[in-house]
């Protein structure tokens, strides 16, 4: 999985090439101005209401949100990367021209909305009026989705959601096969271990994102090991809906988002579990806890959603995971936007980190003020064409990590898949030489296992 | 209350000058603001003789009115009194405060006649 | 001038106040009605506690992360907004007019203090203007209308200051002052000065979302 570090020379040679995204280009080639106008006005007039209008009318153009944004900070404070700058280049213009914008304008708009904003909502904390800039950018994504100009890679995952109810085209039999394979592997180490499939009435349904069975199956192994050692009454579903991830949420495809979430909740209801515990993923938490459930009309998740951080906190607090010795290397904790700023798990994450590790070095800023990883919000899912932009757009994160490293941190704990991948790209690009781990990796490593 | 006491004390102290002033209106250039504790604006410009000549005012009680039980008493005038003798620093029932009495008396007439100053700075000239 | 002043301070003042109060109420009610119609879920999440938590933090200097990060701006914007509200409402000359017309009066500022506050408002406008002209992130999102609303706000205070000191042709400046004040009042509900009306609502909603759902701080 590790990619080679880029040397300084290679970096110089890298040129910012014009990204050609087939998903966007083909979509744009099909657009007419009339179609654009019709879609923009349909979304702005019928799908949005007082909220969007009030946000746009209240914004006093003060620019105070700018420094919240890692894109802006990483591009030497170039205002075209500021949150309000991005709204100006997209939504304001659409409103001002009453939807009469060109296909070229829409090419730039989709690029901004899908690849230059992570919807991390840090700017929401900076705006004196509490304007939901992430919502405004989401509406631009919605317009782009309806115009069919979403970037290719993320559109593909949305298609996958639509067809398979998971993000990675994992086929029906591949899923239980993978679980059984991991169960078998793990029984070598934990002879009594089971991954209970479809156990009705279990306390917990454990759900993951599709990249886990696809290419990080060891995470399922680790989760099963933790459940085994802690003696948890749990189950995993064998049927569609096991994937809690949701890229449709990030392409503005609310209809598919709704289908995916409904399937997920209905699955948990069919298994009559008390709670859904999810792996260390941020966007999935946002989707089941905040966005998707509400789109379906549930003011709160119909079945309690417990993020891995919360779950580990519970287990550690109750001494249900026997620890051999604490993780010796100094760690620093990355606060993922969706579970910290979006879920308030900052103190629990610290409890877990301190319970597991000898030394925890805080990043600055931290907790809900932490800088984004620049991978979330569907940006990393827009794929390789945008990777260079993504890492260059988060120099400020590299600086933040460098500072934590200077104060002794050797390992980054990132309890979120997107952050994990994004930080890995950043550490490679900026030669940070730090390890990145999930809480699960560390728990698995230091817990007492049968001889 | 303290304010009131001060004004009364001032009034006693100023009594001789007040009496004197009744007889010196020919020389009057501005409204005496010494009765005010802490005047915020320059004294209102008021040239008594010139004003009455321009305005064609013959009767003293056009301005120096007398009210009894809230009713204007015709044919009586109060030019032998200080305005402050009746009008205190605050409104009292229907009787306006001294400031308001000046404003309403002057401005009210000016508005009616559509002549004369009606903006703050036209009287309170710096 | 007599008639002109009578007109701007009489019928026109009525028009201005009616448009200001009526317009503000209209904008507020129209917003709430539309929320009720199209996004009623917003009401589901409104929480008095978290609304107030958010509003109080943002209305206290240095009580939020961003205010602490921008000390100069914070001092200027608070001084500006406080003076903007306090000086006209508690100005002796204004209260005198209320008193003469409606027999209502309230505590007033000494003229010297009001004079300084007026200068603070004007200085604040200059600061915001310079910010718009020199800070790239502000410049980038500045439209002609932003200068226009800044001018609308500055005008009553500049003319008020000149009128108080009776510089540059008193009666005309006074008439301009009244007009400028009326223009500002009318502009509040119908321009982005409407942040005065809307911001408590946007703040309250964001505070509620962050308090009820996200369990973290929006300040």
JSON list of C-alpha atoms in Angstrom, two decimals, chain A residues 173-389:
[
{"chain": "A", "resi": 173, "resn": "UNK", "atom": "CA", "xyz": [-21.10, -13.37, -2.75]},
{"chain": "A", "resi": 174, "resn": "UNK", "atom": "CA", "xyz": [-17.78, -11.55, -2.41]},
{"chain": "A", "resi": 175, "resn": "UNK", "atom": "CA", "xyz": [-18.90, -9.94, 0.81]},
{"chain": "A", "resi": 176, "resn": "UNK", "atom": "CA", "xyz": [-19.75, -13.01, 2.92]},
{"chain": "A", "resi": 177, "resn": "UNK", "atom": "CA", "xyz": [-16.77, -14.76, 1.32]},
{"chain": "A", "resi": 178, "resn": "UNK", "atom": "CA", "xyz": [-14.48, -12.03, 2.57]},
{"chain": "A", "resi": 179, "resn": "UNK", "atom": "CA", "xyz": [-15.94, -12.18, 6.05]},
{"chain": "A", "resi": 180, "resn": "UNK", "atom": "CA", "xyz": [-15.55, -15.94, 6.19]},
{"chain": "A", "resi": 181, "resn": "UNK", "atom": "CA", "xyz": [-12.02, -15.67, 4.87]},
{"chain": "A", "resi": 182, "resn": "UNK", "atom": "CA", "xyz": [-11.13, -13.19, 7.62]},
{"chain": "A", "resi": 183, "resn": "UNK", "atom": "CA", "xyz": [-12.86, -15.34, 10.20]},
{"chain": "A", "resi": 184, "resn": "UNK", "atom": "CA", "xyz": [-10.79, -18.31, 9.12]},
{"chain": "A", "resi": 185, "resn": "UNK", "atom": "CA", "xyz": [-7.59, -16.29, 9.21]},
{"chain": "A", "resi": 186, "resn": "UNK", "atom": "CA", "xyz": [-8.37, -14.94, 12.65]},
{"chain": "A", "resi": 187, "resn": "UNK", "atom": "CA", "xyz": [-9.18, -18.35, 14.10]},
{"chain": "A", "resi": 188, "resn": "UNK", "atom": "CA", "xyz": [-5.49, -19.16, 13.72]},
{"chain": "A", "resi": 189, "resn": "UNK", "atom": "CA", "xyz": [-4.85, -16.56, 16.37]},
{"chain": "A", "resi": 190, "resn": "UNK", "atom": "CA", "xyz": [-8.14, -16.62, 18.28]},
{"chain": "A", "resi": 191, "resn": "UNK", "atom": "CA", "xyz": [-9.41, -20.23, 18.16]},
{"chain": "A", "resi": 192, "resn": "UNK", "atom": "CA", "xyz": [-12.95, -19.43, 19.32]},
{"chain": "A", "resi": 193, "resn": "UNK", "atom": "CA", "xyz": [-13.41, -16.34, 17.17]},
{"chain": "A", "resi": 194, "resn": "UNK", "atom": "CA", "xyz": [-16.52, -16.02, 15.00]},
{"chain": "A", "resi": 195, "resn": "UNK", "atom": "CA", "xyz": [-17.75, -13.33, 12.69]},
{"chain": "A", "resi": 196, "resn": "UNK", "atom": "CA", "xyz": [-21.45, -13.97, 13.35]},
{"chain": "A", "resi": 197, "resn": "UNK", "atom": "CA", "xyz": [-23.35, -13.46, 10.13]},
{"chain": "A", "resi": 198, "resn": "UNK", "atom": "CA", "xyz": [-26.99, -12.44, 10.24]},
{"chain": "A", "resi": 199, "resn": "UNK", "atom": "CA", "xyz": [-27.40, -13.08, 13.95]},
{"chain": "A", "resi": 200, "resn": "UNK", "atom": "CA", "xyz": [-30.81, -11.70, 14.78]},
{"chain": "A", "resi": 201, "resn": "UNK", "atom": "CA", "xyz": [-31.21, -9.89, 18.07]},
{"chain": "A", "resi": 202, "resn": "UNK", "atom": "CA", "xyz": [-27.49, -9.28, 18.59]},
{"chain": "A", "resi": 203, "resn": "UNK", "atom": "CA", "xyz": [-26.55, -6.22, 20.64]},
{"chain": "A", "resi": 204, "resn": "UNK", "atom": "CA", "xyz": [-24.58, -4.72, 17.83]},
{"chain": "A", "resi": 205, "resn": "UNK", "atom": "CA", "xyz": [-24.51, -4.70, 14.07]},
{"chain": "A", "resi": 206, "resn": "UNK", "atom": "CA", "xyz": [-21.02, -3.88, 12.93]},
{"chain": "A", "resi": 207, "resn": "UNK", "atom": "CA", "xyz": [-20.86, -2.02, 9.64]},
{"chain": "A", "resi": 208, "resn": "UNK", "atom": "CA", "xyz": [-17.92, -0.96, 7.55]},
{"chain": "A", "resi": 209, "resn": "UNK", "atom": "CA", "xyz": [-17.20, 0.88, 4.34]},
{"chain": "A", "resi": 210, "resn": "UNK", "atom": "CA", "xyz": [-16.72, -1.12, 1.16]},
{"chain": "A", "resi": 211, "resn": "UNK", "atom": "CA", "xyz": [-12.99, -0.38, 0.80]},
{"chain": "A", "resi": 212, "resn": "UNK", "atom": "CA", "xyz": [-12.47, -2.64, 3.86]},
{"chain": "A", "resi": 213, "resn": "UNK", "atom": "CA", "xyz": [-13.55, -5.90, 2.19]},
{"chain": "A", "resi": 214, "resn": "UNK", "atom": "CA", "xyz": [-12.17, -4.65, -1.11]},
{"chain": "A", "resi": 215, "resn": "UNK", "atom": "CA", "xyz": [-8.57, -4.04, -0.10]},
{"chain": "A", "resi": 216, "resn": "UNK", "atom": "CA", "xyz": [-8.23, -3.58, 3.68]},
{"chain": "A", "resi": 217, "resn": "UNK", "atom": "CA", "xyz": [-9.63, -6.87, 4.88]},
{"chain": "A", "resi": 218, "resn": "UNK", "atom": "CA", "xyz": [-7.18, -6.88, 7.79]},
{"chain": "A", "resi": 219, "resn": "UNK", "atom": "CA", "xyz": [-9.31, -4.15, 9.36]},
{"chain": "A", "resi": 220, "resn": "UNK", "atom": "CA", "xyz": [-12.23, -6.58, 9.51]},
{"chain": "A", "resi": 221, "resn": "UNK", "atom": "CA", "xyz": [-9.86, -9.15, 11.06]},
{"chain": "A", "resi": 222, "resn": "UNK", "atom": "CA", "xyz": [-8.81, -6.59, 13.68]},
{"chain": "A", "resi": 223, "resn": "UNK", "atom": "CA", "xyz": [-12.37, -5.58, 14.44]},
{"chain": "A", "resi": 224, "resn": "UNK", "atom": "CA", "xyz": [-13.35, -9.23, 14.87]},
{"chain": "A", "resi": 225, "resn": "UNK", "atom": "CA", "xyz": [-10.38, -9.74, 17.19]},
{"chain": "A", "resi": 226, "resn": "UNK", "atom": "CA", "xyz": [-11.40, -6.76, 19.33]},
{"chain": "A", "resi": 227, "resn": "UNK", "atom": "CA", "xyz": [-15.02, -8.00, 19.50]},
{"chain": "A", "resi": 228, "resn": "UNK", "atom": "CA", "xyz": [-13.78, -11.45, 20.47]},
{"chain": "A", "resi": 229, "resn": "UNK", "atom": "CA", "xyz": [-11.47, -10.24, 23.22]},
{"chain": "A", "resi": 230, "resn": "UNK", "atom": "CA", "xyz": [-14.04, -7.80, 24.59]},
{"chain": "A", "resi": 231, "resn": "UNK", "atom": "CA", "xyz": [-16.75, -10.46, 24.45]},
{"chain": "A", "resi": 232, "resn": "UNK", "atom": "CA", "xyz": [-19.22, -8.40, 22.45]},
{"chain": "A", "resi": 233, "resn": "UNK", "atom": "CA", "xyz": [-22.53, -9.80, 21.25]},
{"chain": "A", "resi": 234, "resn": "UNK", "atom": "CA", "xyz": [-22.30, -8.69, 17.64]},
{"chain": "A", "resi": 235, "resn": "UNK", "atom": "CA", "xyz": [-23.22, -9.56, 14.11]},
{"chain": "A", "resi": 236, "resn": "UNK", "atom": "CA", "xyz": [-22.44, -8.60, 10.56]},
{"chain": "A", "resi": 237, "resn": "UNK", "atom": "CA", "xyz": [-25.09, -8.64, 7.85]},
{"chain": "A", "resi": 238, "resn": "UNK", "atom": "CA", "xyz": [-24.70, -10.86, 4.82]},
{"chain": "A", "resi": 239, "resn": "UNK", "atom": "CA", "xyz": [-27.05, -8.88, 2.66]},
{"chain": "A", "resi": 240, "resn": "UNK", "atom": "CA", "xyz": [-26.96, -5.55, 0.82]},
{"chain": "A", "resi": 241, "resn": "UNK", "atom": "CA", "xyz": [-26.81, -2.59, 3.14]},
{"chain": "A", "resi": 242, "resn": "UNK", "atom": "CA", "xyz": [-23.74, -3.71, 5.04]},
{"chain": "A", "resi": 243, "resn": "UNK", "atom": "CA", "xyz": [-21.79, -0.78, 3.59]},
{"chain": "A", "resi": 244, "resn": "UNK", "atom": "CA", "xyz": [-22.32, 2.39, 5.60]},
{"chain": "A", "resi": 245, "resn": "UNK", "atom": "CA", "xyz": [-20.38, 4.59, 3.19]},
{"chain": "A", "resi": 246, "resn": "UNK", "atom": "CA", "xyz": [-22.03, 7.09, 0.93]},
{"chain": "A", "resi": 247, "resn": "UNK", "atom": "CA", "xyz": [-20.43, 8.90, -1.97]},
{"chain": "A", "resi": 248, "resn": "UNK", "atom": "CA", "xyz": [-23.82, 9.78, -3.42]},
{"chain": "A", "resi": 249, "resn": "UNK", "atom": "CA", "xyz": [-24.11, 12.21, -0.49]},
{"chain": "A", "resi": 250, "resn": "UNK", "atom": "CA", "xyz": [-21.04, 13.98, -1.83]},
{"chain": "A", "resi": 251, "resn": "UNK", "atom": "CA", "xyz": [-22.11, 14.12, -5.46]},
{"chain": "A", "resi": 252, "resn": "UNK", "atom": "CA", "xyz": [-25.43, 15.71, -4.61]},
{"chain": "A", "resi": 253, "resn": "UNK", "atom": "CA", "xyz": [-27.26, 12.54, -5.60]},
{"chain": "A", "resi": 254, "resn": "UNK", "atom": "CA", "xyz": [-29.64, 12.75, -2.68]},
{"chain": "A", "resi": 255, "resn": "UNK", "atom": "CA", "xyz": [-32.01, 10.14, -4.07]},
{"chain": "A", "resi": 256, "resn": "UNK", "atom": "CA", "xyz": [-29.34, 7.43, -4.07]},
{"chain": "A", "resi": 257, "resn": "UNK", "atom": "CA", "xyz": [-28.07, 8.66, -0.71]},
{"chain": "A", "resi": 258, "resn": "UNK", "atom": "CA", "xyz": [-31.56, 8.08, 0.63]},
{"chain": "A", "resi": 259, "resn": "UNK", "atom": "CA", "xyz": [-31.83, 4.58, -0.87]},
{"chain": "A", "resi": 260, "resn": "UNK", "atom": "CA", "xyz": [-28.44, 3.58, 0.51]},
{"chain": "A", "resi": 261, "resn": "UNK", "atom": "CA", "xyz": [-29.21, 4.83, 4.01]},
{"chain": "A", "resi": 262, "resn": "UNK", "atom": "CA", "xyz": [-32.67, 3.36, 4.06]},
{"chain": "A", "resi": 263, "resn": "UNK", "atom": "CA", "xyz": [-31.27, -0.04, 3.10]},
{"chain": "A", "resi": 264, "resn": "UNK", "atom": "CA", "xyz": [-28.68, 0.26, 5.85]},
{"chain": "A", "resi": 265, "resn": "UNK", "atom": "CA", "xyz": [-31.18, 1.11, 8.56]},
{"chain": "A", "resi": 266, "resn": "UNK", "atom": "CA", "xyz": [-33.71, -1.46, 7.35]},
{"chain": "A", "resi": 267, "resn": "UNK", "atom": "CA", "xyz": [-31.05, -4.11, 7.48]},
{"chain": "A", "resi": 268, "resn": "UNK", "atom": "CA", "xyz": [-30.28, -3.23, 11.09]},
{"chain": "A", "resi": 269, "resn": "UNK", "atom": "CA", "xyz": [-34.01, -3.26, 11.82]},
{"chain": "A", "resi": 270, "resn": "UNK", "atom": "CA", "xyz": [-34.39, -6.70, 10.23]},
{"chain": "A", "resi": 271, "resn": "UNK", "atom": "CA", "xyz": [-31.57, -8.03, 12.40]},
{"chain": "A", "resi": 272, "resn": "UNK", "atom": "CA", "xyz": [-33.28, -6.45, 15.44]},
{"chain": "A", "resi": 273, "resn": "UNK", "atom": "CA", "xyz": [-29.97, -5.14, 16.76]},
{"chain": "A", "resi": 274, "resn": "UNK", "atom": "CA", "xyz": [-29.89, -2.56, 19.51]},
{"chain": "A", "resi": 275, "resn": "UNK", "atom": "CA", "xyz": [-27.22, -0.40, 17.96]},
{"chain": "A", "resi": 276, "resn": "UNK", "atom": "CA", "xyz": [-25.13, 0.00, 14.84]},
{"chain": "A", "resi": 277, "resn": "UNK", "atom": "CA", "xyz": [-21.41, 0.25, 15.53]},
{"chain": "A", "resi": 278, "resn": "UNK", "atom": "CA", "xyz": [-19.40, 1.50, 12.63]},
{"chain": "A", "resi": 279, "resn": "UNK", "atom": "CA", "xyz": [-15.72, 1.29, 11.78]},
{"chain": "A", "resi": 280, "resn": "UNK", "atom": "CA", "xyz": [-13.32, 4.20, 11.83]},
{"chain": "A", "resi": 281, "resn": "UNK", "atom": "CA", "xyz": [-14.87, 6.19, 9.04]},
{"chain": "A", "resi": 282, "resn": "UNK", "atom": "CA", "xyz": [-15.88, 9.83, 9.09]},
{"chain": "A", "resi": 283, "resn": "UNK", "atom": "CA", "xyz": [-18.02, 10.47, 6.05]},
{"chain": "A", "resi": 284, "resn": "UNK", "atom": "CA", "xyz": [-20.10, 7.38, 6.71]},
{"chain": "A", "resi": 285, "resn": "UNK", "atom": "CA", "xyz": [-20.81, 8.73, 10.17]},
{"chain": "A", "resi": 286, "resn": "UNK", "atom": "CA", "xyz": [-21.92, 12.03, 8.64]},
{"chain": "A", "resi": 287, "resn": "UNK", "atom": "CA", "xyz": [-24.13, 10.13, 6.26]},
{"chain": "A", "resi": 288, "resn": "UNK", "atom": "CA", "xyz": [-25.91, 7.90, 8.78]},
{"chain": "A", "resi": 289, "resn": "UNK", "atom": "CA", "xyz": [-25.87, 10.30, 11.71]},
{"chain": "A", "resi": 290, "resn": "UNK", "atom": "CA", "xyz": [-26.42, 13.71, 10.15]},
{"chain": "A", "resi": 291, "resn": "UNK", "atom": "CA", "xyz": [-27.27, 13.88, 6.47]},
{"chain": "A", "resi": 292, "resn": "UNK", "atom": "CA", "xyz": [-28.77, 10.70, 5.08]},
{"chain": "A", "resi": 293, "resn": "UNK", "atom": "CA", "xyz": [-31.11, 9.97, 7.98]},
{"chain": "A", "resi": 294, "resn": "UNK", "atom": "CA", "xyz": [-32.45, 13.50, 7.81]},
{"chain": "A", "resi": 295, "resn": "UNK", "atom": "CA", "xyz": [-32.99, 13.34, 4.10]},
{"chain": "A", "resi": 296, "resn": "UNK", "atom": "CA", "xyz": [-35.15, 10.32, 4.80]},
{"chain": "A", "resi": 297, "resn": "UNK", "atom": "CA", "xyz": [-37.13, 12.27, 7.36]},
{"chain": "A", "resi": 298, "resn": "UNK", "atom": "CA", "xyz": [-35.66, 10.81, 10.54]},
{"chain": "A", "resi": 299, "resn": "UNK", "atom": "CA", "xyz": [-34.72, 13.72, 12.75]},
{"chain": "A", "resi": 300, "resn": "UNK", "atom": "CA", "xyz": [-32.27, 11.44, 14.50]},
{"chain": "A", "resi": 301, "resn": "UNK", "atom": "CA", "xyz": [-30.95, 8.04, 13.39]},
{"chain": "A", "resi": 302, "resn": "UNK", "atom": "CA", "xyz": [-33.78, 5.52, 13.87]},
{"chain": "A", "resi": 303, "resn": "UNK", "atom": "CA", "xyz": [-31.28, 3.07, 15.38]},
{"chain": "A", "resi": 304, "resn": "UNK", "atom": "CA", "xyz": [-28.50, 4.49, 17.52]},
{"chain": "A", "resi": 305, "resn": "UNK", "atom": "CA", "xyz": [-25.27, 4.96, 15.59]},
{"chain": "A", "resi": 306, "resn": "UNK", "atom": "CA", "xyz": [-22.05, 4.44, 17.49]},
{"chain": "A", "resi": 307, "resn": "UNK", "atom": "CA", "xyz": [-18.79, 5.47, 15.89]},
{"chain": "A", "resi": 308, "resn": "UNK", "atom": "CA", "xyz": [-15.73, 3.30, 16.55]},
{"chain": "A", "resi": 309, "resn": "UNK", "atom": "CA", "xyz": [-14.19, 6.03, 18.73]},
{"chain": "A", "resi": 310, "resn": "UNK", "atom": "CA", "xyz": [-17.28, 6.01, 20.93]},
{"chain": "A", "resi": 311, "resn": "UNK", "atom": "CA", "xyz": [-17.35, 2.21, 20.98]},
{"chain": "A", "resi": 312, "resn": "UNK", "atom": "CA", "xyz": [-13.67, 1.88, 21.93]},
{"chain": "A", "resi": 313, "resn": "UNK", "atom": "CA", "xyz": [-14.21, 4.51, 24.59]},
{"chain": "A", "resi": 314, "resn": "UNK", "atom": "CA", "xyz": [-16.99, 2.38, 26.06]},
{"chain": "A", "resi": 315, "resn": "UNK", "atom": "CA", "xyz": [-14.89, -0.79, 25.98]},
{"chain": "A", "resi": 316, "resn": "UNK", "atom": "CA", "xyz": [-11.80, 0.85, 27.44]},
{"chain": "A", "resi": 317, "resn": "UNK", "atom": "CA", "xyz": [-13.73, 2.67, 30.14]},
{"chain": "A", "resi": 318, "resn": "UNK", "atom": "CA", "xyz": [-15.24, -0.64, 31.24]},
{"chain": "A", "resi": 319, "resn": "UNK", "atom": "CA", "xyz": [-11.87, -2.38, 31.05]},
{"chain": "A", "resi": 320, "resn": "UNK", "atom": "CA", "xyz": [-13.18, -4.82, 28.50]},
{"chain": "A", "resi": 321, "resn": "UNK", "atom": "CA", "xyz": [-10.00, -4.79, 26.43]},
{"chain": "A", "resi": 322, "resn": "UNK", "atom": "CA", "xyz": [-7.05, -6.11, 28.44]},
{"chain": "A", "resi": 323, "resn": "UNK", "atom": "CA", "xyz": [-3.91, -4.23, 27.42]},
{"chain": "A", "resi": 324, "resn": "UNK", "atom": "CA", "xyz": [-0.45, -5.81, 27.62]},
{"chain": "A", "resi": 325, "resn": "UNK", "atom": "CA", "xyz": [1.36, -2.51, 27.69]},
{"chain": "A", "resi": 326, "resn": "UNK", "atom": "CA", "xyz": [0.63, 0.88, 26.28]},
{"chain": "A", "resi": 327, "resn": "UNK", "atom": "CA", "xyz": [1.74, 1.78, 22.80]},
{"chain": "A", "resi": 328, "resn": "UNK", "atom": "CA", "xyz": [5.25, 3.12, 23.37]},
{"chain": "A", "resi": 329, "resn": "UNK", "atom": "CA", "xyz": [5.74, 5.51, 20.48]},
{"chain": "A", "resi": 330, "resn": "UNK", "atom": "CA", "xyz": [4.55, 9.10, 20.85]},
{"chain": "A", "resi": 331, "resn": "UNK", "atom": "CA", "xyz": [1.41, 9.64, 18.83]},
{"chain": "A", "resi": 332, "resn": "UNK", "atom": "CA", "xyz": [-0.49, 12.66, 17.63]},
{"chain": "A", "resi": 333, "resn": "UNK", "atom": "CA", "xyz": [-4.23, 12.60, 17.14]},
{"chain": "A", "resi": 334, "resn": "UNK", "atom": "CA", "xyz": [-5.88, 13.89, 13.98]},
{"chain": "A", "resi": 335, "resn": "UNK", "atom": "CA", "xyz": [-9.45, 15.02, 14.64]},
{"chain": "A", "resi": 336, "resn": "UNK", "atom": "CA", "xyz": [-11.58, 14.05, 11.63]},
{"chain": "A", "resi": 337, "resn": "UNK", "atom": "CA", "xyz": [-14.15, 16.69, 10.76]},
{"chain": "A", "resi": 338, "resn": "UNK", "atom": "CA", "xyz": [-17.18, 14.44, 10.57]},
{"chain": "A", "resi": 339, "resn": "UNK", "atom": "CA", "xyz": [-16.86, 12.76, 13.95]},
{"chain": "A", "resi": 340, "resn": "UNK", "atom": "CA", "xyz": [-15.32, 15.67, 15.88]},
{"chain": "A", "resi": 341, "resn": "UNK", "atom": "CA", "xyz": [-16.74, 18.89, 14.44]},
{"chain": "A", "resi": 342, "resn": "UNK", "atom": "CA", "xyz": [-19.71, 16.86, 13.24]},
{"chain": "A", "resi": 343, "resn": "UNK", "atom": "CA", "xyz": [-20.15, 14.46, 16.16]},
{"chain": "A", "resi": 344, "resn": "UNK", "atom": "CA", "xyz": [-18.49, 15.88, 19.25]},
{"chain": "A", "resi": 345, "resn": "UNK", "atom": "CA", "xyz": [-16.24, 12.90, 19.94]},
{"chain": "A", "resi": 346, "resn": "UNK", "atom": "CA", "xyz": [-13.14, 14.99, 20.66]},
{"chain": "A", "resi": 347, "resn": "UNK", "atom": "CA", "xyz": [-12.83, 14.18, 24.35]},
{"chain": "A", "resi": 348, "resn": "UNK", "atom": "CA", "xyz": [-13.67, 10.52, 23.87]},
{"chain": "A", "resi": 349, "resn": "UNK", "atom": "CA", "xyz": [-11.00, 10.30, 21.16]},
{"chain": "A", "resi": 350, "resn": "UNK", "atom": "CA", "xyz": [-8.51, 11.73, 23.65]},
{"chain": "A", "resi": 351, "resn": "UNK", "atom": "CA", "xyz": [-9.62, 9.31, 26.33]},
{"chain": "A", "resi": 352, "resn": "UNK", "atom": "CA", "xyz": [-9.03, 6.43, 23.95]},
{"chain": "A", "resi": 353, "resn": "UNK", "atom": "CA", "xyz": [-5.67, 7.81, 22.78]},
{"chain": "A", "resi": 354, "resn": "UNK", "atom": "CA", "xyz": [-4.43, 8.28, 26.33]},
{"chain": "A", "resi": 355, "resn": "UNK", "atom": "CA", "xyz": [-5.74, 4.88, 27.39]},
{"chain": "A", "resi": 356, "resn": "UNK", "atom": "CA", "xyz": [-3.81, 3.21, 24.58]},
{"chain": "A", "resi": 357, "resn": "UNK", "atom": "CA", "xyz": [-0.65, 5.25, 24.21]},
{"chain": "A", "resi": 358, "resn": "UNK", "atom": "CA", "xyz": [2.19, 6.33, 26.47]},
{"chain": "A", "resi": 359, "resn": "UNK", "atom": "CA", "xyz": [2.50, 9.78, 24.97]},
{"chain": "A", "resi": 360, "resn": "UNK", "atom": "CA", "xyz": [-0.04, 11.85, 23.09]},
{"chain": "A", "resi": 361, "resn": "UNK", "atom": "CA", "xyz": [1.24, 15.01, 21.45]},
{"chain": "A", "resi": 362, "resn": "UNK", "atom": "CA", "xyz": [-1.51, 17.46, 20.53]},
{"chain": "A", "resi": 363, "resn": "UNK", "atom": "CA", "xyz": [-1.57, 19.01, 17.08]},
{"chain": "A", "resi": 364, "resn": "UNK", "atom": "CA", "xyz": [-2.28, 22.69, 16.84]},
{"chain": "A", "resi": 365, "resn": "UNK", "atom": "CA", "xyz": [-5.00, 23.57, 16.11]},
{"chain": "A", "resi": 366, "resn": "UNK", "atom": "CA", "xyz": [-6.88, 20.58, 17.46]},
{"chain": "A", "resi": 367, "resn": "UNK", "atom": "CA", "xyz": [-10.32, 19.27, 18.38]},
{"chain": "A", "resi": 368, "resn": "UNK", "atom": "CA", "xyz": [-13.08, 20.97, 16.38]},
{"chain": "A", "resi": 369, "resn": "UNK", "atom": "CA", "xyz": [-10.60, 23.51, 15.10]},
{"chain": "A", "resi": 370, "resn": "UNK", "atom": "CA", "xyz": [-8.34, 20.92, 13.50]},
{"chain": "A", "resi": 371, "resn": "UNK", "atom": "CA", "xyz": [-7.35, 21.37, 9.87]},
{"chain": "A", "resi": 372, "resn": "UNK", "atom": "CA", "xyz": [-8.98, 19.09, 7.35]},
{"chain": "A", "resi": 373, "resn": "UNK", "atom": "CA", "xyz": [-7.13, 16.18, 5.70]},
{"chain": "A", "resi": 374, "resn": "UNK", "atom": "CA", "xyz": [-8.17, 17.47, 2.26]},
{"chain": "A", "resi": 375, "resn": "UNK", "atom": "CA", "xyz": [-9.34, 14.00, 1.28]},
{"chain": "A", "resi": 376, "resn": "UNK", "atom": "CA", "xyz": [-12.86, 13.96, 2.69]},
{"chain": "A", "resi": 377, "resn": "UNK", "atom": "CA", "xyz": [-16.04, 15.35, 1.26]},
{"chain": "A", "resi": 378, "resn": "UNK", "atom": "CA", "xyz": [-15.56, 13.13, -1.75]},
{"chain": "A", "resi": 379, "resn": "UNK", "atom": "CA", "xyz": [-12.41, 14.91, -2.91]},
{"chain": "A", "resi": 380, "resn": "UNK", "atom": "CA", "xyz": [-10.13, 11.89, -2.75]},
{"chain": "A", "resi": 381, "resn": "UNK", "atom": "CA", "xyz": [-12.87, 9.91, -4.44]},
{"chain": "A", "resi": 382, "resn": "UNK", "atom": "CA", "xyz": [-12.56, 12.17, -7.48]},
{"chain": "A", "resi": 383, "resn": "UNK", "atom": "CA", "xyz": [-9.52, 10.09, -8.09]},
{"chain": "A", "resi": 384, "resn": "UNK", "atom": "CA", "xyz": [-5.93, 10.25, -9.33]},
{"chain": "A", "resi": 385, "resn": "UNK", "atom": "CA", "xyz": [-6.42, 13.21, -11.71]},
{"chain": "A", "resi": 386, "resn": "UNK", "atom": "CA", "xyz": [-6.77, 15.46, -8.71]},
{"chain": "A", "resi": 387, "resn": "UNK", "atom": "CA", "xyz": [-4.22, 13.92, -6.39]},
{"chain": "A", "resi": 388, "resn": "UNK", "atom": "CA", "xyz": [-1.50, 16.49, -6.98]},
{"chain": "A", "resi": 389, "resn": "UNK", "atom": "CA", "xyz": [-3.87, 19.37, -6.43]}
]
